[in-house]
PDB file of C-alpha atoms and ligand atoms in Angstrom:
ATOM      1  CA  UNK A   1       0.000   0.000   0.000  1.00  0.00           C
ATOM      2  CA  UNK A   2       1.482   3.249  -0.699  1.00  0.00           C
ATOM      3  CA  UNK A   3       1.351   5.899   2.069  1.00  0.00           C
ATOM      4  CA  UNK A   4      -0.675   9.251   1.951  1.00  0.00           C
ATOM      5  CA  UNK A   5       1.371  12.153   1.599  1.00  0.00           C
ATOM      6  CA  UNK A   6       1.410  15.164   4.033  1.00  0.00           C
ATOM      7  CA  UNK A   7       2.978  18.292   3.459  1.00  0.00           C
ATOM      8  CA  UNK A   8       3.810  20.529   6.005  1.00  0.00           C
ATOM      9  CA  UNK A   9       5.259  24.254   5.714  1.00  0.00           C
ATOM     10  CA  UNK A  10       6.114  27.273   8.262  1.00  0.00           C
ATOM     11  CA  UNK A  11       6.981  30.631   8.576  1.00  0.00           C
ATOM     12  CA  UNK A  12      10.373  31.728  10.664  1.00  0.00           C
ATOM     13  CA  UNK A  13       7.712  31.687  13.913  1.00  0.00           C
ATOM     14  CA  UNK A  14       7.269  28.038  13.360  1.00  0.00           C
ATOM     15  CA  UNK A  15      10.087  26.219  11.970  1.00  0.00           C
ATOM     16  CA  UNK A  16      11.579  24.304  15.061  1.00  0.00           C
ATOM     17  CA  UNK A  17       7.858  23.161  15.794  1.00  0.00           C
ATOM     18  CA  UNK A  18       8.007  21.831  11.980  1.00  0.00           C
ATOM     19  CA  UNK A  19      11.039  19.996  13.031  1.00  0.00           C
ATOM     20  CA  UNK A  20       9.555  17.935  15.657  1.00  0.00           C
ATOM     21  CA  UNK A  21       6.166  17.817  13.783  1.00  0.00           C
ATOM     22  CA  UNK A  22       8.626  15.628  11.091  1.00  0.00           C
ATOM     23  CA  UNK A  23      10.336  13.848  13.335  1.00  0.00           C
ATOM     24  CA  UNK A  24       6.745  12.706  14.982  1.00  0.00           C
ATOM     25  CA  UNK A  25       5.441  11.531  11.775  1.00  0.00           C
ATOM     26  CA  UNK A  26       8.262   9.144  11.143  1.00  0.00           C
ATOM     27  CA  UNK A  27       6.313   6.071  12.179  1.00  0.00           C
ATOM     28  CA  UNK A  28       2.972   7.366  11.286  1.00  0.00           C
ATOM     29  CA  UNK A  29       2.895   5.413   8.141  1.00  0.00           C
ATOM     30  CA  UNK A  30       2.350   9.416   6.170  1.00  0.00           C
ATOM     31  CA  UNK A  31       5.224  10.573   3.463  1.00  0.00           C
ATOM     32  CA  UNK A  32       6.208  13.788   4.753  1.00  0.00           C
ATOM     33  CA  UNK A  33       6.677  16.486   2.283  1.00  0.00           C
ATOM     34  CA  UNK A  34       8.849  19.379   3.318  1.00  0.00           C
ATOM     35  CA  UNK A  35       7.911  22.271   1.690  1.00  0.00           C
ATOM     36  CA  UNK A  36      10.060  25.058   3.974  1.00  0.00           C
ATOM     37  CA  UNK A  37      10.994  27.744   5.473  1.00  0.00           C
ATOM     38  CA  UNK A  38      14.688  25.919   6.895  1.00  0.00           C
ATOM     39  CA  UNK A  39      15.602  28.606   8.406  1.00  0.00           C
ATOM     40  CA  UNK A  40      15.604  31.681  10.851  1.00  0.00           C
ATOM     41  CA  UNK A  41      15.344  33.861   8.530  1.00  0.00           C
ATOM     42  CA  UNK A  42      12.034  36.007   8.275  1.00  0.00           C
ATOM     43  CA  UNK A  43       9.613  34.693   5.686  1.00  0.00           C
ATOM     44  CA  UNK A  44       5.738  35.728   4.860  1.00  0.00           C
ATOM     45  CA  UNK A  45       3.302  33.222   5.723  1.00  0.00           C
ATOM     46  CA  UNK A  46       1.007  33.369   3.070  1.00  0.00           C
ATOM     47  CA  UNK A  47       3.727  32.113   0.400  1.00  0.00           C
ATOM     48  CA  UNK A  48       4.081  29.067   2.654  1.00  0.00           C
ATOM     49  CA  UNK A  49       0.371  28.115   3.502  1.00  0.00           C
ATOM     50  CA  UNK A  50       0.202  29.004  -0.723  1.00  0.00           C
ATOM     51  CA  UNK A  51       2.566  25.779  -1.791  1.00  0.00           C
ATOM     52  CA  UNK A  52       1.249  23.994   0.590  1.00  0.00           C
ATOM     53  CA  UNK A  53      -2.650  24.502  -0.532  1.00  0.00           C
ATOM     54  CA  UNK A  54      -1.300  23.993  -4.006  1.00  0.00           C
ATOM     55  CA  UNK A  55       0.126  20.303  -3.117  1.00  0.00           C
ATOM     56  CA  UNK A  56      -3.544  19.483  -1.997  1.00  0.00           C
ATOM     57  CA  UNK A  57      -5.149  21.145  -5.032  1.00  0.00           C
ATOM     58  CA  UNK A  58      -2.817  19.689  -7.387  1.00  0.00           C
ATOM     59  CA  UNK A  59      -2.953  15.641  -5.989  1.00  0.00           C
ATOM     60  CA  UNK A  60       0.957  15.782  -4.604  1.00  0.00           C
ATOM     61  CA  UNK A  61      -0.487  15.464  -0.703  1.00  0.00           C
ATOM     62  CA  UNK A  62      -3.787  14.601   0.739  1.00  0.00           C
ATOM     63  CA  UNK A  63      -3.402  16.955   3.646  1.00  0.00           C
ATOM     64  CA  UNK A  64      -1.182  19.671   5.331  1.00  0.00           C
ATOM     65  CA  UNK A  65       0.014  20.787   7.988  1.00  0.00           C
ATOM     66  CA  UNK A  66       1.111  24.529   8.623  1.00  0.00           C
ATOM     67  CA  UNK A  67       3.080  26.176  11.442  1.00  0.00           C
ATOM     68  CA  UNK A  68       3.600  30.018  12.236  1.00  0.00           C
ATOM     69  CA  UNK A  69       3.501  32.063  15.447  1.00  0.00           C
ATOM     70  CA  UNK A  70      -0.155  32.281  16.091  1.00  0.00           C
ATOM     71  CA  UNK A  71      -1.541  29.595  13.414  1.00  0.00           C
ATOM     72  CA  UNK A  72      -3.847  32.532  12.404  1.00  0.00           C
ATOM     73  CA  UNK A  73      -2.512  34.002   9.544  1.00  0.00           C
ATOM     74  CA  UNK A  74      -1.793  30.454   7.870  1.00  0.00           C
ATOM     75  CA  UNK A  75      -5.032  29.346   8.667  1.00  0.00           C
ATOM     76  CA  UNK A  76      -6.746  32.572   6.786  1.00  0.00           C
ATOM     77  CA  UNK A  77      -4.064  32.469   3.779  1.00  0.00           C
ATOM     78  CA  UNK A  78      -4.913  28.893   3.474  1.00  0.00           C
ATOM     79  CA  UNK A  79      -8.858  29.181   3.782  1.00  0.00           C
ATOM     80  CA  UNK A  80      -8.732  31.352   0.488  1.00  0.00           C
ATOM     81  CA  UNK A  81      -8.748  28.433  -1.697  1.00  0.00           C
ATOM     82  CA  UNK A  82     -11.894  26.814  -2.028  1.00  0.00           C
ATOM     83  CA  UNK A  83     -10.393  23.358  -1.583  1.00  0.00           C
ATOM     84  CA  UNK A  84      -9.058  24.022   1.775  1.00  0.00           C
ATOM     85  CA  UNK A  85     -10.363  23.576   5.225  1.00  0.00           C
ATOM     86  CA  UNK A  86      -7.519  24.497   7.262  1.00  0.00           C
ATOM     87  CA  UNK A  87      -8.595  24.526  10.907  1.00  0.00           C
ATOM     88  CA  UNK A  88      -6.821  26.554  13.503  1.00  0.00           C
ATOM     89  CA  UNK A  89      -6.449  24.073  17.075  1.00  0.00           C
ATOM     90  CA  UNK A  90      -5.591  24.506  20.137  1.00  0.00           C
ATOM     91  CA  UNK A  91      -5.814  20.973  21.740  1.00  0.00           C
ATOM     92  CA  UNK A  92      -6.585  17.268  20.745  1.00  0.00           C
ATOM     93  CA  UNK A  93     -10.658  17.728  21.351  1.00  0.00           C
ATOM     94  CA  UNK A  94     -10.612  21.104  18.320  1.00  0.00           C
ATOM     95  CA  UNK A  95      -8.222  18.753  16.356  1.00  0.00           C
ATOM     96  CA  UNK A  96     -10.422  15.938  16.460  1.00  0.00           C
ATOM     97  CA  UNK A  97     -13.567  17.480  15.789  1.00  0.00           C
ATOM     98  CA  UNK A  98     -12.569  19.486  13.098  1.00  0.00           C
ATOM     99  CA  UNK A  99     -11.730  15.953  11.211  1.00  0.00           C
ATOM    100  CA  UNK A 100     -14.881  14.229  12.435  1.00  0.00           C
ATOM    101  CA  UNK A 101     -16.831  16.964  11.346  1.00  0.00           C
ATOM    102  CA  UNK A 102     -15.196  19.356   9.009  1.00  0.00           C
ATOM    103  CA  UNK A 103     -13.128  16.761   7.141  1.00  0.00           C
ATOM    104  CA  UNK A 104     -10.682  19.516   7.420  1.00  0.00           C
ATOM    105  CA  UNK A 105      -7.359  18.760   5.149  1.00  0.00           C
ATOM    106  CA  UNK A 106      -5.062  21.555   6.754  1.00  0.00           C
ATOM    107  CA  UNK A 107      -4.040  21.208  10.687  1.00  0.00           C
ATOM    108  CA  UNK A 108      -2.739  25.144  11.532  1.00  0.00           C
ATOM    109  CA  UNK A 109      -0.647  25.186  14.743  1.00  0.00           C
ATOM    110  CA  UNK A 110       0.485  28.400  16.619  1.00  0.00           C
ATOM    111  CA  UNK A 111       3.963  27.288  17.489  1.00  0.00           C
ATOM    112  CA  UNK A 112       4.110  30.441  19.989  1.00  0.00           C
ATOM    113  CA  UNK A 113       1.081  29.739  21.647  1.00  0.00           C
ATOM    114  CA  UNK A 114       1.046  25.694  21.788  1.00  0.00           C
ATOM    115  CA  UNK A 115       3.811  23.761  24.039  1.00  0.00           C
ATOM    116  CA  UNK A 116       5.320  21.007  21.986  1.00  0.00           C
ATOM    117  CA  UNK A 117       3.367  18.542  23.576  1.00  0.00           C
ATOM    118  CA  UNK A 118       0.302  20.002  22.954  1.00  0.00           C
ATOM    119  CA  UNK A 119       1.521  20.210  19.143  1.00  0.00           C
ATOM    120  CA  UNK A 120       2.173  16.751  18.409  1.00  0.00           C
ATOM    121  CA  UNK A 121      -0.432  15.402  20.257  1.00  0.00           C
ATOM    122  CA  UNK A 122      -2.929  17.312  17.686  1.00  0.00           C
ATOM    123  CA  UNK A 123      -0.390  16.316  14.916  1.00  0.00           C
ATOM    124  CA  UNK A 124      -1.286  12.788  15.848  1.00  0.00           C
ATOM    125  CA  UNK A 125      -4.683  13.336  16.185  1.00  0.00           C
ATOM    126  CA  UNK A 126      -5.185  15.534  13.017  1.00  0.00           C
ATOM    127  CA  UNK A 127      -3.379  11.866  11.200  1.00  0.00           C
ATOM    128  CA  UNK A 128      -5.277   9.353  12.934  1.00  0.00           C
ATOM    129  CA  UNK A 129      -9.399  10.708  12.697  1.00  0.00           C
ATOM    130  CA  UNK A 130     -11.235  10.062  10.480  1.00  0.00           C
ATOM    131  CA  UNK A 131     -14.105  12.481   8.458  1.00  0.00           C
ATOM    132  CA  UNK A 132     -17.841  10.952  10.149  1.00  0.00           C
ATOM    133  CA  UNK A 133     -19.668  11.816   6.788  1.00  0.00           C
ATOM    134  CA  UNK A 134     -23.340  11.326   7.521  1.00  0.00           C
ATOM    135  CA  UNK A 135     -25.006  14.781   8.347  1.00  0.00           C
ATOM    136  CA  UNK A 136     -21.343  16.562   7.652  1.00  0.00           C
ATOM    137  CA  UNK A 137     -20.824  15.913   4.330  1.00  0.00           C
ATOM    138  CA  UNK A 138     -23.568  18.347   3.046  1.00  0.00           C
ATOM    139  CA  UNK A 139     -22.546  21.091   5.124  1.00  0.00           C
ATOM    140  CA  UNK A 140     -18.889  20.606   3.573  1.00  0.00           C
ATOM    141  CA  UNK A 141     -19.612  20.537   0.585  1.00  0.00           C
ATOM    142  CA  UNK A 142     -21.144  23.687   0.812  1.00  0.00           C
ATOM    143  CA  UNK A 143     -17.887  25.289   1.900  1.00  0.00           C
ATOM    144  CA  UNK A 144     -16.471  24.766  -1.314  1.00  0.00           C
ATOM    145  CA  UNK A 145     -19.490  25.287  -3.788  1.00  0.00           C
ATOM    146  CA  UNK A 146     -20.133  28.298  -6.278  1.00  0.00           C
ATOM    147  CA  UNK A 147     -23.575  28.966  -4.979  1.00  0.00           C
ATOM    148  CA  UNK A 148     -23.408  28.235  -1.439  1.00  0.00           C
ATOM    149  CA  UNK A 149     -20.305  29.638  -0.244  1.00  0.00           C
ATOM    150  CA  UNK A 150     -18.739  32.545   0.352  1.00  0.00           C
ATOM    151  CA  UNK A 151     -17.187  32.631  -3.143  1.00  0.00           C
ATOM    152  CA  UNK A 152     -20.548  32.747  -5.013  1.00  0.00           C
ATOM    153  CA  UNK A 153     -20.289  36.624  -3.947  1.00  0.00           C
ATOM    154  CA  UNK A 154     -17.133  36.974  -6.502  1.00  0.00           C
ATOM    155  CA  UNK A 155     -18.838  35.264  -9.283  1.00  0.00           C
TER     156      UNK A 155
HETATM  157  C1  RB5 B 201       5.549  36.312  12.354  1.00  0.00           C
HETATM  158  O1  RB5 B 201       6.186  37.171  13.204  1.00  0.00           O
HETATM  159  C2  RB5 B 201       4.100  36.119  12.787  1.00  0.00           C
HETATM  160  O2  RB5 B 201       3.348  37.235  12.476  1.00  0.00           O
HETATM  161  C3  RB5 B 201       3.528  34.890  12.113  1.00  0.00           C
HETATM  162  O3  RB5 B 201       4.293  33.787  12.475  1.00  0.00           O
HETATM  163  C4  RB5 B 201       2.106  34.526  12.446  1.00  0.00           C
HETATM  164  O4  RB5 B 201       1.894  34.492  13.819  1.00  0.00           O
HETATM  165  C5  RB5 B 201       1.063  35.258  11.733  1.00  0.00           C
HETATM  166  O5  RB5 B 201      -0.133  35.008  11.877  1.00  0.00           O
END
């Protein structure tokens, strides 16, 4: 069976998180895909949560994970393309909910605002729940449809 693919990006607020984030996944039985920053240098978030959206959109991952100070400006630069449901946590309950019940394909961390712990244990639940379906899956689609969402106002 091949694995699923996950990529995973931060900005210069989140890039030791993203290290352990990585090293966590190793025996999760999910291809990490490293898409940046490596460094301390200071980046702009929405470039990262950008390749990172695109690797969903475009079939290269199945889901993402991105890191900054706060989570929040990932989480809104991500949430701009229709495909996305990035969901901003803050502990393993908002994690697993917002898989059960969003089928959200984006985890967004706050690196300055979570303790490592508290990371990886939504990392873990983020790659282990599963979407319930049932009553959910016509409220998501609706996230991402011309005439029901948000977007229907540019069109
Ligand atoms: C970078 O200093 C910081 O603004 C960024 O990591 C993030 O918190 C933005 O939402």
């Amino acid at each position: 069976m091949t694995a699923k693919t996950i990529a995973i990006a931060a900005d210069h607020g989140g890039v030791e998180l993203k290290t352990e984030i990585i090293k966590s996944l190793a025996d999760s039985g999910w291809e990490v895909l490293d898409l940046g920053t490596d460094g301390s240098v200071s980046v702009d978030y929405p470039d990262f949560a950008k390749v990172v959206a695109k690797s969903i959109i475009n079939g290269q991952s199945e889901r993402g994970i991105l890191v900054c100070g706060s989570g929040i400006g990932m989480s809104i630069a991500a949430n701009r393309f229709p495909e996305i449901r990035a969901a901003l946590v803050h502990d393993r309950l908002s994690t697993e909910l917002c898989r059960q019940h969003n089928n959200a394909n984006v985890l967004c961390l706050g690196a300055r605002l979570l303790g490592d712990a508290t990371a990886l244990d939504c990392v873990k639940a983020f790659v282990t729940t599963e979407f319930e379906g049932g009553r959910h899956e016509r409220r998501v689609e609706k996230l991402s449809s011309v005439t029901d969402c948000f977007f229907a106002t540019r069109q």
